């Protein structure tokens, strides 16, 4: 008797925000490899188009959505485009986030604070708000908010970022409780520091980021986007069917000491 090999996300339709780069890109690629149709939503449309093209060229199914998640009409349009193109939505990954300048609170501009909240938190709220009716209509699904280990512990000079990521932990718990009877699960996925271009906002180069920031992780290095994507596949698939309202830390041990 042969064992049938099926992708873990066969038949699923996913929207991934922030899919144009880094962790979101890796999640989009991993979902497509597991059989999902993927809408790659990003404010950087060219980047989203490249990711979608790469998936399609490899035999997967993807589309790009031009979307600033902090704008209600664009968040709604991205969901609509996905439903029209792929027939529904069963997985939503909210990964879009801005880089907020390093500063103590009194030196952070009001505008930078408001942008961090608008993209990182309100963006997730909007995507969930507009996707939820479709998740329900399709019989359920999984919502994954990309938070951070810095949603649990703080670090100097990043108060706004930490506050937005802490907010996502509570957002997922509330969603989980409101929708668990509808077979809709909601969790956060919290990476430790990962080797993406985000590191280059803070460090001169990736080598310095590895040496300085990687060393803060007991494992002794930065994570790779694919290591976070593997956890995102788990949270989207039936393997995590008894998991909702919680936070999955994939942080190289950062919060263990
Ligand atoms: N890299 C890390 O060390 C790390 C650690 C913990 C958590 N995270 C989180 O993981 C997620 C991805 O981070 P990354 O390192 O891959 O970052 P990245 O900068 O490589 O990718 C972020 C993507 O989000 C998009 N984006 C930004 N603003 C947007 C908006 N308003 N609407 C739509 N898209 C928008 C960008 O264009 C980009 O493609 C973020 O939520 C981040 O906070 C990253």
Short mmCIF file of N, CA, C and O in Angstrom, two decimals, residues 63 68 117 174:
data_model
loop_
_atom_site.label_atom_id
_atom_site.label_comp_id
_atom_site.label_asym_id
_atom_site.label_seq_id
_atom_site.Cartn_x
_atom_site.Cartn_y
_atom_site.Cartn_z
N UNK A 63 -1.07 35.19 -6.27
CA UNK A 63 -1.36 36.50 -6.89
C UNK A 63 -0.78 37.57 -5.97
O UNK A 63 -0.55 37.32 -4.79
N UNK A 68 -1.79 48.67 1.29
CA UNK A 68 -1.29 49.26 2.53
C UNK A 68 -2.27 48.84 3.61
O UNK A 68 -3.42 49.30 3.64
N UNK A 117 1.54 52.11 15.22
CA UNK A 117 0.22 51.59 15.64
C UNK A 117 -0.66 51.31 14.42
O UNK A 117 -1.34 50.28 14.35
N UNK A 174 -8.31 37.67 21.98
CA UNK A 174 -9.70 38.11 21.85
C UNK A 174 -10.39 37.48 20.65
O UNK A 174 -11.52 36.98 20.75
#
